């Protein structure tokens, strides 16, 4: 897995600047597997990503609007302070398999969503399988398929199609899923 922090600086039409940040974890190996899986729109290569203002950390930063170019140094200092603190905590919650498996079961942090992020869940399943943790992957997928509700990007039909594709591609995963009640 790789951890990445993006900074987005853009000029406003009124002449000011805007500074936003995004934290991402990804894996080229996971991206390669997801590329061939069903569920269009869920295979961008990131296992998890979050804009700074939507991360599951406290305090939550606001998008930094800078009225004059001279304020850029202050905004960059605030941005880096956030990277060293809350963003580091966000990465820590996804830096080990137990932490990642737990995060994949939690609701997304978007205020309008109470279901797990299907991109994080699928990426975690694939990453576990690629690391030989097929029992963890199978248990996570079994839990997910037993849910009554899904994220607005997902459905039981899409999740089952993903599970079926994983079972066909990875015999160890198929065996682990077959051994579950």
Steps between C-alpha positions, in 0.01 A plus 500: 500500500607855442389808687465827313406853594385737228487878521266685267564871458281693262441864428152634558334724248522782758879469511533309826631147540343183630700217663351153547654168588426134434644192672512171309615145546538277200671200352596436138435127553150570634435741213596230249257249653216751534539608139355163392226483763133591460373816663587784268606809690639302794839417353694825491811348657465674834413273788383801695510876452364795684501874465652661807170667587324159502759288682390309808723710725458789735528791466374512145675756281310732278596556142754778530408810308778750470397852415840623392806321367692617808284264713632194318784443749255492792263266314783264405618494863144412612478234230828340608391510864190307402710249300724440802204454737151392393604364159767288665228364733278423199783303339567316828140375501575333166864397541460141622271221390298499824458879478407485132250218558337706776488817289341306211205411727439853623258743336654755271564834658286689249218654705231366269623136498467235770632202305856377446693633204482229229832609349679460833324170564585351159857629513544347844361165382741496204798614707431226757479234229822619337673484840376146566240608754213326324313424824495871589387589148226235504375605843481866396312416181260264681424777752442748219268275301285441807425871540155639436625830355781605272677822413332703227778393261436134568228235513463136598510414130833682447649357819400145400648549152828614660497203739433256212783651294738473797399136552570419135836676497638390839452135596614558858239770543237272348591224745485740795159634387371143447596404856293778653149447633 
